[in-house]
Amino acid sequence: AYSSSSEEEQEDLPLAQLGQMVNAGGKHLRPPGISSGEESSGGEENQEEEESEPESEEADDSDGDFEADDSDEEEMDGGADSDSSEDVPLASLKSPKAGKKKAPAVKKKTAAKAKKPTDSAKKKKASSTTTKKTNSSSKSSGGGSGDLLLASAELYLKCDKGKLIQSVLCRWWYVAAWPDPQSLPPCPSGYDALDGFPGVYVCTKGSEVGKIVDYRDKETCPSFTNYAKRSSEDLVEMLCQAINTQREQLIKAEGSGTETERDLDKLQSWAQGLNTAKLDRDADKVLRAAKLTL
């Protein structure tokens, strides 16, 4: 009965402790807890050998037992760690993903906050553009070259004198010779005359190649400003002369009875039936109402 109990206790020893005992020299393979007196029942020879062993070996055995216990504790700790990692619930493993999903929401908030300054910036730009437009309109109504453009639009749309001026400007070369060839200076050296524009020259030699000079008289040029300063009576006379010259050249080129000839006849009859004095008064009223000057 004793031998069977000792075998069961040997089987219950951990493998790490048995390995430590074998590495120590294989001197003591007895399990802890069995006394030397119990082992002496196996024979007197074993008792003599145990008594002859020095006390130092007993200390070595005790050290080996402690080392085996330490290795057992490390193995138990490692097993506990592996078991604890296996026992982690799936819900805790999925929790980091849920935390990552919150990041886009924060980005959306920041993006929404960033949009607010852009909207205000757009409003500022819109207000600046409107102020620029009002400033430009106020400048154009105040005086200078912008007034001439506005004055032409007012006269063209709101009185017959504007239509009369426009009709003369469409055919001024039939009634006026501009520029006057006798008033033009000779072509400068290094310049060539620009075809179709008498009095205009282009530099072709020297360091100023491409420079354009214009010697035409601006005071007599056929422009809205110069013709608007004339009386309606003068304009009617100029228009009738221009229509007559244009008709003659048209008949020579295409013959009589064309549609263009009929349009010229209608325009001439309209101009001859105008009240020139009334045209001048109406033009002055339009310019004063718009606060414009020529």
C-alpha positions as a printed Julia matrix, in Angstrom:
294×3 Matrix{Float64}:
   0.0     0.0      0.0
   2.84    2.36     0.77
   4.55    1.73    -2.53
   1.38    2.48    -4.5
   0.86    5.79    -2.7
   4.46    6.84    -3.36
   4.06    6.05    -7.07
   0.91    8.18    -7.27
   2.73   11.07    -5.62
   5.57   10.68    -8.16
   3.1    10.82   -11.01
   1.6    14.04    -9.59
   4.92   15.87    -9.78
   5.16   18.49   -12.58
   7.43   17.69   -15.5
   9.48   20.86   -14.97
  10.38   19.76   -11.43
  11.44   16.32   -12.59
  13.61   17.98   -15.27
  15.35   20.12   -12.66
  16.05   17.05   -10.52
  17.52   15.15   -13.45
  19.73   18.08   -14.5
  21.08   18.35   -10.96
  22.82   15.0    -11.48
  20.1    12.5    -11.03
  21.1    12.06    -7.4
  17.68   12.54    -5.82
  14.64   11.36    -7.67
  12.51   10.91    -4.61
   9.5    13.13    -4.4
   9.34   15.75    -1.72
   7.46   14.71     1.33
   9.0    11.22     1.63
  11.34   11.07     4.63
  14.64    9.22     4.78
  13.27    6.88     7.42
  10.51    5.68     5.12
  13.0     5.06     2.36
  15.24    2.99     4.71
  12.65    0.2      4.75
  13.78   -0.72     1.26
  17.24   -1.9      2.58
  20.07   -1.11     4.91
  22.44   -0.29     2.04
  20.36    2.69     0.96
  20.36    3.91     4.57
  24.16    3.8      4.75
  24.55    5.69     1.48
  22.18    8.39     2.63
  24.01    8.8      5.94
  27.35    9.09     4.13
  26.07   11.94     1.92
  27.28   15.36     3.1
  24.93   18.05     4.29
  25.87   20.2      1.31
  23.99   17.87    -0.98
  20.88   18.36     1.13
  21.26   22.09     0.61
  21.63   21.46    -3.12
  18.44   19.43    -3.08
  16.6    22.21    -1.34
  17.91   24.73    -3.87
  16.8    22.5     -6.7
  13.38   22.23    -5.19
  13.08   26.02    -5.02
  14.24   26.39    -8.62
  11.73   23.8     -9.73
   8.99   25.65    -7.87
   9.99   28.89    -9.58
   9.9    27.27   -13.0
   6.48   25.83   -12.19
   5.2    29.27   -11.21
   6.54   30.76   -14.48
   4.85   28.04   -16.48
   1.63   28.65   -14.58
   1.88   32.38   -15.22
   2.47   31.79   -18.94
  -0.48   29.46   -19.09
  -2.63   31.95   -17.25
  -1.67   34.67   -19.71
  -2.54   32.49   -22.67
  -5.77   31.46   -21.04
  -6.64   35.05   -20.21
  -6.01   36.1    -23.84
  -8.27   33.3    -25.04
 -10.97   34.3    -22.55
 -11.22   37.87   -23.93
 -14.82   38.46   -25.12
 -15.46   39.31   -28.76
 -17.26   42.53   -27.79
 -14.06   43.96   -26.32
 -12.16   43.1    -29.51
 -14.71   44.98   -31.65
 -14.68   48.07   -29.43
 -11.57   49.71   -31.07
 -13.4    49.71   -34.43
 -16.26   51.57   -32.9
 -13.83   54.15   -31.61
 -12.38   54.65   -35.08
 -15.81   55.34   -36.55
 -16.12   58.43   -34.39
 -13.22   60.17   -36.16
 -15.14   61.06   -39.36
 -17.84   62.72   -37.28
 -15.22   65.03   -35.78
 -13.9    65.81   -39.26
 -17.38   66.68   -40.45
 -17.78   69.13   -37.6
 -14.48   70.77   -38.4
 -15.4    70.93   -42.08
 -18.72   72.52   -41.22
 -16.96   75.09   -39.09
 -14.52   75.79   -41.92
 -17.38   76.5    -44.33
 -18.64   79.42   -42.28
 -15.68   81.71   -43.02
 -15.98   80.9    -46.73
 -19.6    82.04   -46.75
 -18.68   85.28   -45.03
 -15.8    85.73   -47.44
 -18.19   85.29   -50.36
 -20.47   87.94   -48.88
 -17.53   90.29   -48.51
 -16.5    89.68   -52.11
 -20.04   90.3    -53.32
 -20.23   93.54   -51.36
 -16.84   94.64   -52.68
 -17.92   93.97   -56.27
 -21.13   95.94   -55.8
 -19.22   98.85   -54.31
 -16.8    98.74   -57.23
 -19.67   98.82   -59.69
 -21.31  101.75   -57.93
 -18.02  103.6    -57.84
 -17.43  103.0    -61.54
 -20.95  104.15   -62.41
 -20.59  107.25   -60.28
 -17.28  108.04   -61.94
 -18.78  107.59   -65.41
 -21.66  109.94   -64.56
 -19.32  112.52   -63.08
 -17.35  113.51   -66.17
 -14.64  112.46   -68.61
 -14.67  109.96   -71.47
 -17.28  107.78   -69.71
 -19.81  110.64   -70.08
 -19.43  110.62   -73.88
 -20.41  106.96   -74.09
 -23.43  107.49   -71.84
 -24.43  110.59   -73.75
 -24.36  108.72   -77.04
 -26.56  105.97   -75.61
 -29.05  108.5    -74.24
 -29.3   110.4    -77.53
 -29.47  107.27   -79.67
 -32.36  105.83   -77.66
 -34.37  108.85   -76.54
 -34.37  111.49   -79.31
 -34.3   111.8    -83.1
 -31.09  113.79   -83.1
 -29.27  110.67   -81.95
 -30.7   108.74   -84.9
 -29.69  111.58   -87.2
 -26.1   111.53   -85.91
 -25.96  107.77   -86.28
 -27.21  107.94   -89.87
 -24.49  110.43   -90.8
 -21.74  108.39   -89.12
 -22.77  105.31   -91.15
 -21.85  107.11   -94.42
 -19.63  110.06   -93.49
 -17.04  109.29   -96.23
 -19.66  110.18   -98.88
 -19.81  113.77   -97.59
 -16.52  114.49   -95.8
 -12.87  114.06   -96.7
 -10.94  113.22   -93.57
  -8.16  113.62   -93.03
  -7.41  116.45   -95.39
  -4.44  115.35   -97.5
  -3.09  118.91   -97.61
  -2.95  119.08   -93.81
  -0.9   115.87   -93.39
   2.9   116.09   -92.87
   5.25  114.01   -95.05
   6.05  110.46   -93.98
   8.85  110.46   -91.36
  12.12  108.65   -92.1
  12.1   105.04   -90.97
   8.26  104.92   -91.14
   5.81  103.53   -93.68
   2.23  104.65   -94.33
  -0.48  102.34   -92.97
  -2.69  101.26   -95.85
  -6.29  102.43   -95.53
  -5.43  104.98   -92.85
  -3.93  108.11   -94.41
  -1.99  110.12   -91.86
  -1.08  107.02   -89.81
   2.51  105.71   -90.04
   4.31  102.64   -88.68
   8.0   102.56   -87.74
   9.91   99.87   -89.67
  13.54  100.77   -88.91
  15.64  101.63   -85.88
  15.03  100.95   -82.2
  11.3   101.83   -82.28
  10.1    99.25   -84.78
   6.34   98.8    -84.54
   5.62  102.22   -83.1
   2.54  103.92   -84.63
   2.14  107.67   -85.03
  -1.15  109.38   -85.96
  -1.05  112.85   -87.52
  -4.77  113.12   -88.32
  -6.71  116.1    -86.98
  -8.86  114.97   -84.04
 -10.91  118.18   -84.03
 -12.43  117.48   -87.42
 -12.66  113.69   -87.28
 -16.1   112.09   -87.88
 -16.96  111.11   -84.32
 -20.04  111.26   -82.12
 -18.64  114.08   -80.03
 -17.88  116.32   -83.0
 -21.18  115.64   -84.78
 -23.3   115.96   -81.62
 -21.95  119.49   -81.18
 -23.3   120.45   -84.57
 -26.84  121.7    -85.09
 -29.53  119.36   -86.39
 -29.9   121.53   -89.51
 -26.25  120.93   -90.46
 -26.64  117.23   -89.81
 -29.72  116.99   -92.04
 -27.85  118.71   -94.85
 -24.83  116.41   -94.45
 -27.08  113.33   -94.43
 -28.91  114.31   -97.63
 -25.62  114.94   -99.45
 -24.23  111.59   -98.27
 -27.39  109.76   -99.42
 -27.25  111.36  -102.86
 -23.61  110.35  -103.35
 -24.26  106.86  -102.07
 -27.25  106.42  -104.4
 -25.23  107.45  -107.44
 -22.51  104.94  -106.69
 -25.07  102.25  -105.94
 -26.82  102.7   -109.29
 -23.49  102.52  -111.12
 -22.59   99.28  -109.33
 -25.94   97.46  -109.17
 -28.41   99.43  -111.24
 -31.56  101.18  -110.16
 -34.53   99.75  -108.34
 -32.62   97.8   -105.7
 -33.86   97.36  -102.16
 -30.94   99.39  -100.82
 -31.95  102.28  -103.03
 -35.49  102.18  -101.67
 -34.12  102.22   -98.09
 -32.03  105.29   -98.94
 -35.08  107.07  -100.31
 -37.03  106.41   -97.12
 -34.18  107.67   -94.95
 -33.81  110.85   -96.99
 -37.51  111.63   -96.84
 -37.48  111.1    -93.07
 -34.51  113.49   -92.6
 -36.08  116.18   -94.75
 -39.29  116.12   -92.71
 -37.56  116.67   -89.34
 -38.06  119.82   -87.26
 -34.44  120.64   -86.63
 -35.09  123.24   -83.92
 -37.22  120.8    -81.96
 -34.53  118.13   -82.33
 -31.94  120.37   -80.68
 -34.27  121.2    -77.77
 -35.13  117.57   -77.19
 -31.47  116.6    -77.21
 -30.66  119.24   -74.59
 -33.49  118.0    -72.36
 -32.26  114.41   -72.55
 -28.72  115.39   -71.59
 -29.88  117.59   -68.7
 -32.16  114.84   -67.36
 -29.22  112.42   -67.33
 -26.9   115.13   -65.95
 -24.54  114.63   -68.85
 -22.48  116.99   -70.96
 -20.74  116.58   -74.3
